[in-house]
Backbone as a ProteinNet text record, in pm:
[ID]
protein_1_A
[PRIMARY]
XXXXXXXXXXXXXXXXXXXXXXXXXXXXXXXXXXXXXXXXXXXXXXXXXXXXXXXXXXXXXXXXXXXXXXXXXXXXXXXXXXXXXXXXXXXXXXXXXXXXXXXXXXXXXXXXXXXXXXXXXXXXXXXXXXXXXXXXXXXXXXXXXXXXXXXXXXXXXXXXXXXXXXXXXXXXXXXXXXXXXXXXXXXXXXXXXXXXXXXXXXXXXXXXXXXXXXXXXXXXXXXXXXXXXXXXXXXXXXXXXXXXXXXXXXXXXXXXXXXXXX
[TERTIARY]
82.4	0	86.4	198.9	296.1	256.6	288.1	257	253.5	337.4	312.2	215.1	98.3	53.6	-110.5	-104	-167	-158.1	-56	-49.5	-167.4	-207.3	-293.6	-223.9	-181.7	-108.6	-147.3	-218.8	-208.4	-425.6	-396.2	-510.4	-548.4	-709.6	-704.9	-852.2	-868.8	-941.3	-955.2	-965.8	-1026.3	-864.2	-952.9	-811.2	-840.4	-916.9	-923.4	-807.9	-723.6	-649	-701.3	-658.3	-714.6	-566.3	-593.9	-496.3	-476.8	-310.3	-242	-330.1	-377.6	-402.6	-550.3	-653.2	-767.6	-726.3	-638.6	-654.5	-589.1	-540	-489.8	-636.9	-709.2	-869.7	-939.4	-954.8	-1005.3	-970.3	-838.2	-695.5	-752	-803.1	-829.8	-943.1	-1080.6	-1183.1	-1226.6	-1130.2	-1163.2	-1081.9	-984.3	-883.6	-1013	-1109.2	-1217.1	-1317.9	-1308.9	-1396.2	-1356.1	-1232.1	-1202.5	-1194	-1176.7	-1101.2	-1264.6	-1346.5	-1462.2	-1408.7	-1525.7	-1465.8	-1325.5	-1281	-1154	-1142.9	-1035.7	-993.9	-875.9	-957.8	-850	-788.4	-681.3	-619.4	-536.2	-589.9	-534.3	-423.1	-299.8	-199.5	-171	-174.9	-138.2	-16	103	216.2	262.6	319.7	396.7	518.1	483.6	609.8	622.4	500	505.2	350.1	401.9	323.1	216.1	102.3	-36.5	-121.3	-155.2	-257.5	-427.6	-449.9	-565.3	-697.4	-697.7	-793.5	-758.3	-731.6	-743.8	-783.9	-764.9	-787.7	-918.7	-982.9	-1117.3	-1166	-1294.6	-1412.8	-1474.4	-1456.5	-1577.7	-1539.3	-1579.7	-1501.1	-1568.1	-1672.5	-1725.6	-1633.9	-1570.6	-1515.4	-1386.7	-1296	-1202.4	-1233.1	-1363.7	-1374.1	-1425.9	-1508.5	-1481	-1374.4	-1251	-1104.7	-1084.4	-1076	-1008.9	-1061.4	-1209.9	-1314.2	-1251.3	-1156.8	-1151.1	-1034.1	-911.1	-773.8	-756.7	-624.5	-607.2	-493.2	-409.5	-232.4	-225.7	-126.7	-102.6	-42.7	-48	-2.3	96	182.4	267.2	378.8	325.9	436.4	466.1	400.8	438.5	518.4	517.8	576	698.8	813.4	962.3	1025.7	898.7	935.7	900	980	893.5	1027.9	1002.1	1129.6	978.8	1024.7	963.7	994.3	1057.1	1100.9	991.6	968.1	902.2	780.6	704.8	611.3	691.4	818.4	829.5	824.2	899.1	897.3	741.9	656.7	481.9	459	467.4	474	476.7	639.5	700.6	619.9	554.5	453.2	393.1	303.9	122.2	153.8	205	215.2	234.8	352.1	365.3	237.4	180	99.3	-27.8	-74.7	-129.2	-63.2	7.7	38.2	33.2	65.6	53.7	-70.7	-169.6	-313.8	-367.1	-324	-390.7	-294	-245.6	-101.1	-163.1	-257.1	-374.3	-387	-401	-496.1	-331.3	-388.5	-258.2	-277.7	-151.5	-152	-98.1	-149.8	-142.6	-89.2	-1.2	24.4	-35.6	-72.2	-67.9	25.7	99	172.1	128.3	44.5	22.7	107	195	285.2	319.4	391.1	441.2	601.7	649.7	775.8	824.4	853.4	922.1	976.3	1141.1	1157	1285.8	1298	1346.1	1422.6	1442.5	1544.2	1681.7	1739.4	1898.4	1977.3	1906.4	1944.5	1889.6	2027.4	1940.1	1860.4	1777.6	1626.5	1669.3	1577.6	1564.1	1533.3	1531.1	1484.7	1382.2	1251.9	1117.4	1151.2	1271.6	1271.3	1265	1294.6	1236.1	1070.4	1021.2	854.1	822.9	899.1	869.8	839.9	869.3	858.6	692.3	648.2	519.1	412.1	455.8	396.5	391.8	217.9	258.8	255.5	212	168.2	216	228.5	234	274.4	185.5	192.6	234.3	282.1	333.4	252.9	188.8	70.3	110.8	142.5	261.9	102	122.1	27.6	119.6	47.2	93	163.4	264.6	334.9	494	570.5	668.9	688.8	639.7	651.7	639.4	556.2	518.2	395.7	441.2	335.7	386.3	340.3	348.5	290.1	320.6	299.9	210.5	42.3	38.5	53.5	29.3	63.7	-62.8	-61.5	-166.6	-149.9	-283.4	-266.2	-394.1	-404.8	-548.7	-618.1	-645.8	-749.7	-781.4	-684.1	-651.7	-657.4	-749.8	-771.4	-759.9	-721.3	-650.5	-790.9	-839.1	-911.8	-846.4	-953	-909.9	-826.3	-855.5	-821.9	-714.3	-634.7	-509.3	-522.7	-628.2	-720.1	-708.3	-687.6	-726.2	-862.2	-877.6	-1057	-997.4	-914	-880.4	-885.1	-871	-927.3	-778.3	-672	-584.7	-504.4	-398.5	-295.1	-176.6	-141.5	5.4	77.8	224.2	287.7	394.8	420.3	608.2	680.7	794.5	866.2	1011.3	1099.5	1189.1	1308	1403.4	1467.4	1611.7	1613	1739.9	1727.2	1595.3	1564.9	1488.4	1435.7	1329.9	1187.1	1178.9	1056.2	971.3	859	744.6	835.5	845.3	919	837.5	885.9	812.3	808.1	740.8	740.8	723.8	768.7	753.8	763	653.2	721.2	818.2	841.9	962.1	968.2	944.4	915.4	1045.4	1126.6	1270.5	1245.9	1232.3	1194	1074.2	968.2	869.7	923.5	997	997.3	1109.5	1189.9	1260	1200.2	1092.6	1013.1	956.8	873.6	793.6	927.2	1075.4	1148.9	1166.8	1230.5	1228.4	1133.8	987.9	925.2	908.8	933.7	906.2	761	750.8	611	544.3	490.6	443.8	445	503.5	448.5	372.1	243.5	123	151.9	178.9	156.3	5.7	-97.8	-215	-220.7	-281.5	-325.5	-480.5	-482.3	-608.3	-681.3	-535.1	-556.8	-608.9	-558.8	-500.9	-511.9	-578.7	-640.2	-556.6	-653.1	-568.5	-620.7	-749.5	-814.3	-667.4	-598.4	-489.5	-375.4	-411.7	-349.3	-407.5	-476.3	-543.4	-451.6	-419.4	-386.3	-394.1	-337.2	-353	-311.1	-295	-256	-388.1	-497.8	-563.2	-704.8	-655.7	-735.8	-842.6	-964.5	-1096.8	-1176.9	-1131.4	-1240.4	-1210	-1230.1	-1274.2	-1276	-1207.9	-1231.8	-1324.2	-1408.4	-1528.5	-1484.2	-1561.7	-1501.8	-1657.8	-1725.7	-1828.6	-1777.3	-1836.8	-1847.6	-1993.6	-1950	-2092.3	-2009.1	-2126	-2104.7	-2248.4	-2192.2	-2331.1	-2349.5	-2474	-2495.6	-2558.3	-2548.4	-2614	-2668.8	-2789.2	-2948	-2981.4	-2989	-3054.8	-3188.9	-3292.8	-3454.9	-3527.8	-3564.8	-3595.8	-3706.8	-3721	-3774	-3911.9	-4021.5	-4136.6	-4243.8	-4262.4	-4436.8	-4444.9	-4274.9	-4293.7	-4362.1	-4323.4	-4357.1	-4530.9	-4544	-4686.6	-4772.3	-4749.8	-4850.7	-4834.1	-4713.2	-4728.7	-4864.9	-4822.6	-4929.3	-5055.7	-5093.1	-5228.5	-5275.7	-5209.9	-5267.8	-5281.6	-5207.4	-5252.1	-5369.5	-5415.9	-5527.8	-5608.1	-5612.7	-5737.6	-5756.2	-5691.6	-5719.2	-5730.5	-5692.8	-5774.1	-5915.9	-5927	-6031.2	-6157.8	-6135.2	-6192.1	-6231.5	-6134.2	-6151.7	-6249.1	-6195.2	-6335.3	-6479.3	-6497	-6596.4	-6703.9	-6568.1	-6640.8	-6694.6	-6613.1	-6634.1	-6777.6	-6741.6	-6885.9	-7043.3	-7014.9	-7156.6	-7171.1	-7043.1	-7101.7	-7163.6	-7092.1	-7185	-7310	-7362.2	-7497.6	-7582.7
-120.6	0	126.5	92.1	213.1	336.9	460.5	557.5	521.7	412	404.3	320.8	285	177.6	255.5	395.8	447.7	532.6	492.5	561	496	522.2	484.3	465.8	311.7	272.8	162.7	77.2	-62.6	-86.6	-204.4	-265	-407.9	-441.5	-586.5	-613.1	-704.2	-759.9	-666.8	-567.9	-451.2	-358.6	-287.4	-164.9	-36.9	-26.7	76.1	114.8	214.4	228.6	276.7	187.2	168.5	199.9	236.4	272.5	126.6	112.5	-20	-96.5	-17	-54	-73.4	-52	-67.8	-217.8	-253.5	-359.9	-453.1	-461	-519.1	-552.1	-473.3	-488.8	-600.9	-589.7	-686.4	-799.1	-813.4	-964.8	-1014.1	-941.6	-1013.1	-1067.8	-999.8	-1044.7	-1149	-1170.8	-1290.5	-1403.1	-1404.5	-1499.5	-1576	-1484.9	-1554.6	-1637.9	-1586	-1633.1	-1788.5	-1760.7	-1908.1	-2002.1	-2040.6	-2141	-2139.4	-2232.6	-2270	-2339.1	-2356.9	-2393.2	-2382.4	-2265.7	-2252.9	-2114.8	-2112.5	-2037.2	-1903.2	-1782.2	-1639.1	-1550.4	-1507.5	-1417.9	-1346.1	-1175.2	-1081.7	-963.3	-975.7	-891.8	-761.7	-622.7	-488.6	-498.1	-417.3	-396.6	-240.4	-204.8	-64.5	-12.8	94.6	127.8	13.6	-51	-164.3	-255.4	-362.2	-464.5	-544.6	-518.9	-573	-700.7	-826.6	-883.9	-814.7	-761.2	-661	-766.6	-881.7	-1047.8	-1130.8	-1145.3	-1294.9	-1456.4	-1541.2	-1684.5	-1661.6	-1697.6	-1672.7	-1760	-1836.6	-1880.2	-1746.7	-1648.2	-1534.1	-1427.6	-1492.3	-1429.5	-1271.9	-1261.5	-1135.2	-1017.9	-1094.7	-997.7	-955.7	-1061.7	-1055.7	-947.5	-942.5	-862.2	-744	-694.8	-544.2	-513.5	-627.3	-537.6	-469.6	-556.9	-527.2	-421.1	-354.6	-254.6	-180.1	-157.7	-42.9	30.6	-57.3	-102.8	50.7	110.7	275.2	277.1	369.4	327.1	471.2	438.9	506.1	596.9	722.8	848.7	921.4	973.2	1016	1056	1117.6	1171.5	1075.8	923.8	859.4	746	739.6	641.1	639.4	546.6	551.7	494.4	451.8	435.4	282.9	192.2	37	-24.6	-121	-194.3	-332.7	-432.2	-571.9	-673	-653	-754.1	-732.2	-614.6	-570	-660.2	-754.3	-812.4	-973.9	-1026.9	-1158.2	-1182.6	-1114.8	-1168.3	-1209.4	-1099.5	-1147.5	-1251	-1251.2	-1401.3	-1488	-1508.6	-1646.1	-1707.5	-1597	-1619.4	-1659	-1601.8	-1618.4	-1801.7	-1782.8	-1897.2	-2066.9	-2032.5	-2090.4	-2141.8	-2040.8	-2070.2	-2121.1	-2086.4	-2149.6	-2330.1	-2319.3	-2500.1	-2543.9	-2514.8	-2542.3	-2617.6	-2504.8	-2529.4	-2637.4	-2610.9	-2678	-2752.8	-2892.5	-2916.6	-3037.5	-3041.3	-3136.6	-3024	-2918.4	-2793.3	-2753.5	-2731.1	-2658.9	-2532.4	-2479.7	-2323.2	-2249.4	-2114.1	-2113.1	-1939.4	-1878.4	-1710.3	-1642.1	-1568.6	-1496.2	-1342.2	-1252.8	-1173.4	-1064	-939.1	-892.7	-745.2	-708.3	-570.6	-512.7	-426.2	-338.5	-420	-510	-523.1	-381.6	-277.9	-181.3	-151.2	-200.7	-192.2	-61.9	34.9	146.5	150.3	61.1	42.3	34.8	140.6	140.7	-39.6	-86	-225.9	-356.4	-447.7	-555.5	-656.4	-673	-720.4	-877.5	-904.6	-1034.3	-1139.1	-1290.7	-1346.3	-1414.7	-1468.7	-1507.2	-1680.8	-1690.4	-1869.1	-1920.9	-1870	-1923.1	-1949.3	-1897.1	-1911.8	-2063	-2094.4	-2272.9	-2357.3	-2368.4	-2452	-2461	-2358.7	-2329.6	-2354.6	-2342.9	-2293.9	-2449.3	-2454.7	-2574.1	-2521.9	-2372.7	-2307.4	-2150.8	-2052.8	-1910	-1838.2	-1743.5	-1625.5	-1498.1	-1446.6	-1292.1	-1215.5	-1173.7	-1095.9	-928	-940.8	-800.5	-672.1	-579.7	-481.2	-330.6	-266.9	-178.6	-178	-58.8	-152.3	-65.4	-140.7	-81	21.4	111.8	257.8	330.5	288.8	391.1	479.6	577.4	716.2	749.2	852.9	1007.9	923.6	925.7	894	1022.2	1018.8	1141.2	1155.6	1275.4	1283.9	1203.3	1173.2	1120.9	1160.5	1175.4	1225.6	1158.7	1200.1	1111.9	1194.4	1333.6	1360.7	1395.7	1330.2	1359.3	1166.6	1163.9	1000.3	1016.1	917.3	942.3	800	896.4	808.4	707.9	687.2	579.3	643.8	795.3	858.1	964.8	916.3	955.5	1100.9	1141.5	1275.2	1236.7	1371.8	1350.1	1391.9	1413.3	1462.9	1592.9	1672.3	1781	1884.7	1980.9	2014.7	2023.4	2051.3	2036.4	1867.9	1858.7	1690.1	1754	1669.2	1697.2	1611	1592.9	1492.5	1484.3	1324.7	1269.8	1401.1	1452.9	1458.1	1425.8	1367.5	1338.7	1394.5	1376	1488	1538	1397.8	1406.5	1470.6	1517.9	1607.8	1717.9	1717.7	1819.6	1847.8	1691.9	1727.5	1565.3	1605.3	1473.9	1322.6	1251.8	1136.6	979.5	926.8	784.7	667.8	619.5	432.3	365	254.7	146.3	39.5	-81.7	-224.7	-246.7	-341.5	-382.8	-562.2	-581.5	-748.8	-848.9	-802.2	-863.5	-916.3	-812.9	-836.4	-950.4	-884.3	-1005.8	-1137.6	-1146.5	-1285.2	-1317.3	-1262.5	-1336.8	-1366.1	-1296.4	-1331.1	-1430	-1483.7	-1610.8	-1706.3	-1727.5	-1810.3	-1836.2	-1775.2	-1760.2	-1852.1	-1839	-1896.9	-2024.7	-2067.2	-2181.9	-2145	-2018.7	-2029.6	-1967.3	-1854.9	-1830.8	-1699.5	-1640.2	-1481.9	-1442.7	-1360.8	-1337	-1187.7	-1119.1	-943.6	-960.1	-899.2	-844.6	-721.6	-791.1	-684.9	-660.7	-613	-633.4	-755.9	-874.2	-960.4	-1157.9	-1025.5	-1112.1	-1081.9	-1200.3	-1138.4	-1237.1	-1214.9	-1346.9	-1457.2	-1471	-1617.3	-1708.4	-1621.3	-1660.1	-1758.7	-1751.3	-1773.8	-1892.6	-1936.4	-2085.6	-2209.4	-2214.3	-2333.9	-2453.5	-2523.1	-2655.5	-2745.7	-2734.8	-2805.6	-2847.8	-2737.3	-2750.5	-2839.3	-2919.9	-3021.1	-2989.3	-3100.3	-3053.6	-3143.7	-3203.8	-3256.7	-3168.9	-3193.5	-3174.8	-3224.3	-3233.3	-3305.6	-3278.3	-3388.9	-3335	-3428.2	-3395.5	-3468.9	-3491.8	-3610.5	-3632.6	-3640.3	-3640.9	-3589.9	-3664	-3784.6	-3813.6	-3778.3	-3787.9	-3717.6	-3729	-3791.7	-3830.6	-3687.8	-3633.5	-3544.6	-3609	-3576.6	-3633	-3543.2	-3516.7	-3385	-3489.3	-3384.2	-3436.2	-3383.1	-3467.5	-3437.2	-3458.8	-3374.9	-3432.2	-3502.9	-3636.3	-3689.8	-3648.3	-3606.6	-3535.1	-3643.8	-3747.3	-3824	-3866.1	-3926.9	-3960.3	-3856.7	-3720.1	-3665.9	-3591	-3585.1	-3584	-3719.8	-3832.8	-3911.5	-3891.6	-3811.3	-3814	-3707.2	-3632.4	-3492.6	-3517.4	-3641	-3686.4	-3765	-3826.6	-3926.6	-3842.1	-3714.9	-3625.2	-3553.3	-3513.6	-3439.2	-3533.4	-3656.1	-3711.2	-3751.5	-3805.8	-3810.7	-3688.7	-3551.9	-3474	-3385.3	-3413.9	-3441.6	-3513.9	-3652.7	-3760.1	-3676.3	-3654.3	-3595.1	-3493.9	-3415.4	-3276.7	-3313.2	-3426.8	-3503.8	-3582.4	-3595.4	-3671.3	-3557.3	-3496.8	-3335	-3301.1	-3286.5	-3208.1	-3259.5	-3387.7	-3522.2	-3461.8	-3491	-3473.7	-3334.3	-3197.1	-3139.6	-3110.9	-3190.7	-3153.7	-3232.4
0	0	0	-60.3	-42.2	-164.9	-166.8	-222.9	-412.1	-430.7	-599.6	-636.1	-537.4	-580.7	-613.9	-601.3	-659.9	-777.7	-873.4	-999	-1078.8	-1191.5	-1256.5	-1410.8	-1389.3	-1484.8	-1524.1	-1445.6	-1423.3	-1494.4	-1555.4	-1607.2	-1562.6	-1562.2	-1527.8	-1587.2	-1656.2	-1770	-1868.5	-1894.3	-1986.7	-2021.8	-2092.9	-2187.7	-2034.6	-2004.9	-1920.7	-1833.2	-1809.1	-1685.4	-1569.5	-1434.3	-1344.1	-1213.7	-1111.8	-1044.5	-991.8	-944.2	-907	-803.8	-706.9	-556.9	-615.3	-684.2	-769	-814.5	-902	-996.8	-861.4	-752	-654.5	-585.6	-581.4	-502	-562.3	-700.6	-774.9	-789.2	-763.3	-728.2	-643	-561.4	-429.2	-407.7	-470.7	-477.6	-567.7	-677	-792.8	-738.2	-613.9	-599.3	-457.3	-348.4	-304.5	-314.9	-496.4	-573.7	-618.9	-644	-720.4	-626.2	-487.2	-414.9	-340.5	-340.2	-265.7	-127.7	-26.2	102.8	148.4	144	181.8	301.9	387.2	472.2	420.3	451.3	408.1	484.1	505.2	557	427	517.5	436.6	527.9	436.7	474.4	461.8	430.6	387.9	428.9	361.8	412	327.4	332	310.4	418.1	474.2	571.9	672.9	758.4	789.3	749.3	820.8	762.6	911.8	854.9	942.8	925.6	959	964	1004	847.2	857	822	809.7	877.9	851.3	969.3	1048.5	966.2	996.1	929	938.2	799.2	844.7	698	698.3	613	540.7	619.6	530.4	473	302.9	210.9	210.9	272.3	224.3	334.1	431	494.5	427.1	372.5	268.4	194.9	116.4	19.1	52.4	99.2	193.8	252.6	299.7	334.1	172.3	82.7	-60.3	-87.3	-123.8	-86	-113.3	45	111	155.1	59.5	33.7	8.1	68.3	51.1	72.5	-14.3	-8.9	95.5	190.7	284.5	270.2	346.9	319.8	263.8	157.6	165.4	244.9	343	511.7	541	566	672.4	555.3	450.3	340.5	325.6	360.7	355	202.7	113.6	-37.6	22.2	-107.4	-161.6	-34.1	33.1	48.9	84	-8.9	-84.1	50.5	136	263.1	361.9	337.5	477.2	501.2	481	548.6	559.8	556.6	524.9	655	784.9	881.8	966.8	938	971.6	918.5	765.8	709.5	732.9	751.8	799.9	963.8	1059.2	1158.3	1135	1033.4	990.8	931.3	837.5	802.1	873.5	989.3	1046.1	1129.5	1168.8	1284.6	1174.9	1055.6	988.2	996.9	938.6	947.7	1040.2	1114.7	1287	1308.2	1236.9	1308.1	1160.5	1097.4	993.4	884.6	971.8	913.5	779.7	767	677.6	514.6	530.9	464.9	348.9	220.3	162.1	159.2	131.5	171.4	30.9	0.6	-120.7	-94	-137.9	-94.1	-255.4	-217.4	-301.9	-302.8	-352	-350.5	-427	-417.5	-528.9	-497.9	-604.6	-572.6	-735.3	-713.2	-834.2	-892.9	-760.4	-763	-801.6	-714.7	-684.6	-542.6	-582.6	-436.9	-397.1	-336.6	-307.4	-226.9	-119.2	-16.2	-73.2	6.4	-32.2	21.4	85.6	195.4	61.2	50.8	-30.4	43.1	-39.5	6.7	56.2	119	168.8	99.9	109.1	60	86.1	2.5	5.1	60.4	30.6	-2	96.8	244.9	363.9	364.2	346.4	319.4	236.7	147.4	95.6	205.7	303.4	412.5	475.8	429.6	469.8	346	212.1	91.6	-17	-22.4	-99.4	-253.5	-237	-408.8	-390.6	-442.5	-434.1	-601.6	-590.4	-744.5	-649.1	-774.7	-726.6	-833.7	-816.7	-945.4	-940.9	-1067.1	-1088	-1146	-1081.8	-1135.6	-1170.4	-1250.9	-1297.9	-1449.9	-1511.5	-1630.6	-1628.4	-1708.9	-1760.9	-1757.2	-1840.7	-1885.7	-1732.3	-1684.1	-1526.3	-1537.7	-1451.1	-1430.1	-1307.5	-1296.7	-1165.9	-1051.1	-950	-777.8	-761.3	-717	-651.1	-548.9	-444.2	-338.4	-278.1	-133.6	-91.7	100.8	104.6	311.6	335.3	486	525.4	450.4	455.4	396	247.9	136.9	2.8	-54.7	-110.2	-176.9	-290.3	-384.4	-556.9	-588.2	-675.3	-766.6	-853.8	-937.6	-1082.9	-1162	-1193.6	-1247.3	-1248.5	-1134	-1106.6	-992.1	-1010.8	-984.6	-825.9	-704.9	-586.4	-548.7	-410.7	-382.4	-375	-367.7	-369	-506.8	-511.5	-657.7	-775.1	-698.2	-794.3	-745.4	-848.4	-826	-739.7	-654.5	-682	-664	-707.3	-756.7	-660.9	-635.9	-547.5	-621.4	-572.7	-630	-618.4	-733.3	-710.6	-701.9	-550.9	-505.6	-584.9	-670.5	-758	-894.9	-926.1	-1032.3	-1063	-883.9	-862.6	-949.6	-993.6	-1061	-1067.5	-1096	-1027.1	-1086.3	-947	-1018	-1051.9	-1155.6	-1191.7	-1121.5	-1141.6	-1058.5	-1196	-1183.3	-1322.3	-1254.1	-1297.3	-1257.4	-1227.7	-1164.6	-1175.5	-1233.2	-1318.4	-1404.9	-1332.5	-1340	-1301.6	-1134.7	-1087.7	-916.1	-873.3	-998.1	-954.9	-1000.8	-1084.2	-1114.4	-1018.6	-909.6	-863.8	-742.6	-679.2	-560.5	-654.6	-776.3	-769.3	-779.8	-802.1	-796.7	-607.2	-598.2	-466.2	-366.2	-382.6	-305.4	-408.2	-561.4	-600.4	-656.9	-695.6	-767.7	-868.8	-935.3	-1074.4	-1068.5	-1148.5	-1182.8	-1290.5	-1224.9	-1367.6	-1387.1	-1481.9	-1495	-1498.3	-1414.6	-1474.2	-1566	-1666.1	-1796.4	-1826.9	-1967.4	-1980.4	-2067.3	-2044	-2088.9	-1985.9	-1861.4	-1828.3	-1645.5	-1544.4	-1442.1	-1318.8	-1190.9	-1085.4	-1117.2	-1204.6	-1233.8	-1341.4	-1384	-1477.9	-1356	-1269.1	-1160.4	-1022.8	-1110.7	-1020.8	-992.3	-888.4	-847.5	-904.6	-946.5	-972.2	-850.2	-723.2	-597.8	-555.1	-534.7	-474.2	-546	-668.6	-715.3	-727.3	-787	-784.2	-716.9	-598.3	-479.5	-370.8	-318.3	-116.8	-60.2	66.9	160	271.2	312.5	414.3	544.7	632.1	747.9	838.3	837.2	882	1059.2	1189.9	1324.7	1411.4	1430.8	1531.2	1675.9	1731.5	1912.7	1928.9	2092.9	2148.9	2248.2	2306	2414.1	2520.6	2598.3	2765.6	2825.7	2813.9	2849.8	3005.1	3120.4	3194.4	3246.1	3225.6	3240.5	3381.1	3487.4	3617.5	3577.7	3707	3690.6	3840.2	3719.7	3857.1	3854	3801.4	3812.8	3931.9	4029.8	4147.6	4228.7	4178.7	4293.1	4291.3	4165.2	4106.7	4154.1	4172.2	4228.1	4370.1	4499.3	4619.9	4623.4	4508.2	4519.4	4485.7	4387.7	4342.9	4455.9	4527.2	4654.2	4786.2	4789.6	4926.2	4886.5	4757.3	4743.6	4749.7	4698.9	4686	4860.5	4912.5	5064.3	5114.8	5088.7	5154.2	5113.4	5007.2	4939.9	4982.4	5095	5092.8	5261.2	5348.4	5485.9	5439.4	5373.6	5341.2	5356.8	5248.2	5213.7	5371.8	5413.3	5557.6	5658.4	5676.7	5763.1	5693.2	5565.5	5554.4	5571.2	5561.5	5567.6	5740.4	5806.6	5997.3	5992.7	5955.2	5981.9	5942.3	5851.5	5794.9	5910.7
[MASK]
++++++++++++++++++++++++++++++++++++++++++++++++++++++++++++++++++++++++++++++++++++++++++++++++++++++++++++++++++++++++++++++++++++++++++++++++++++++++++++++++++++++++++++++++++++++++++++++++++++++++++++++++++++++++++++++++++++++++++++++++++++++++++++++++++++++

């Protein structure tokens, strides 16, 4: 969610240009779509990196995070560095297998591959240990476009456009004038080596459905569960016939009382 991931460069099924963090929304919601009965957790990362939900069955919550997906502020943005969520990762994951050492696990990666850190990057390939599948789904393109600025209260449309009435642009300090982001194709393909797994560019040819698993087969596994319960019911008729045999005997005394005094 770092500041370039709102240029409006990037396409996904259609010719239309659509901003990065836009065609990343839609990654996410067609990748819910494809995997039936399955469990999701979703990551954001930029300056740092959050478990923004949890392991979860409910895709609709998945897809209102994606919704509502907003690349984080300019001020607080230290540029791309591509490491920054592995160590949450290598957690999440873990504690995924942990809990579900039966279940395959599938990452998905979706970024610009633009990475800015003066520090060389880390490597993904610790994460295999956890990973029985993973894509790195490259958005954006080659050529680039302008970074706009972005704050809490300034949001960048589709259209590169903020809610504010004029743009304004990164600028870059080594030329003093609005600077570019471009893919980076090279980077992504060495994060899908890295973890052992596929890199898709989304185009307008070309989406995360381009990007289905073949691990995760086409059965299911179900898991049938008998269990007995043990309800305990008081038992009252005993005490309902002490109560039917004192009324009727006093019932019967009444009866006698009332014959004497007549």
């Amino acid at each position: 969610v770092t500041g370039s991931m709102a240029v409006t460069d990037a396409r996904y099924g259609s010719a239309e240009s659509v901003s990065r963090i836009s065609a990343a929304s839609s990654a996410v919601k067609d990748i819910t779509d494809m995997y039936a009965d399955s469990n999701f957790s979703a990551i954001s990362f930029g300056s740092s990196a959050s478990v923004d939900v949890p392991l979860t069955p409910d895709t609709l919550a998945v897809d209102n995070w994606a919704d509502g997906l907003t690349v984080e502020p300019t001020s607080t943005s230290s540029g791309s560095s591509l490491d920054t969520p592995l160590d949450l990762l290598l957690r999440t994951l873990k504690s995924i297998r942990d809990g579900h050492p039966r279940d395959e696990i599938i990452l998905y990666l979706v970024t610009d591959g633009e990475n800015t850190s003066a520090e060389a990057r880390r490597t993904y390939s610790s994460l295999r240990a956890y990973l029985d599948d993973a894509f790195v789904l490259g958005t954006g393109s080659t050529q680039g476009g302008r970074i706009p600025v972005s704050s809490v209260d300034r949001t960048i449309d589709d259209g590169g456009k903020s809610s504010s009435e004029s743009q304004e642009w990164v600028i870059d300090p080594t030329t003093g004038k609005p600077g570019t982001s471009r893919m980076d194709t090279k980077e992504l393909e060495s994060l899908a080596d890295e973890m052992g797994g596929t890199r898709v560019i989304m185009t307008k040819d070309a989406t995360a459905r381009q990007a289905m698993s073949s691990s995760t087969g086409k059965s299911w596994r179900t898991r049938t569960t008998r269990s007995s319960t043990t309800t305990s019911s008081p038992i009252v008729w005993p005490i309902a016939a002490v109560m039917l045999v004192v009324s009727l005997w006093e019932l019967t005394v009444w009866l006698r009382t009332s014959r004497r005094l007549l």
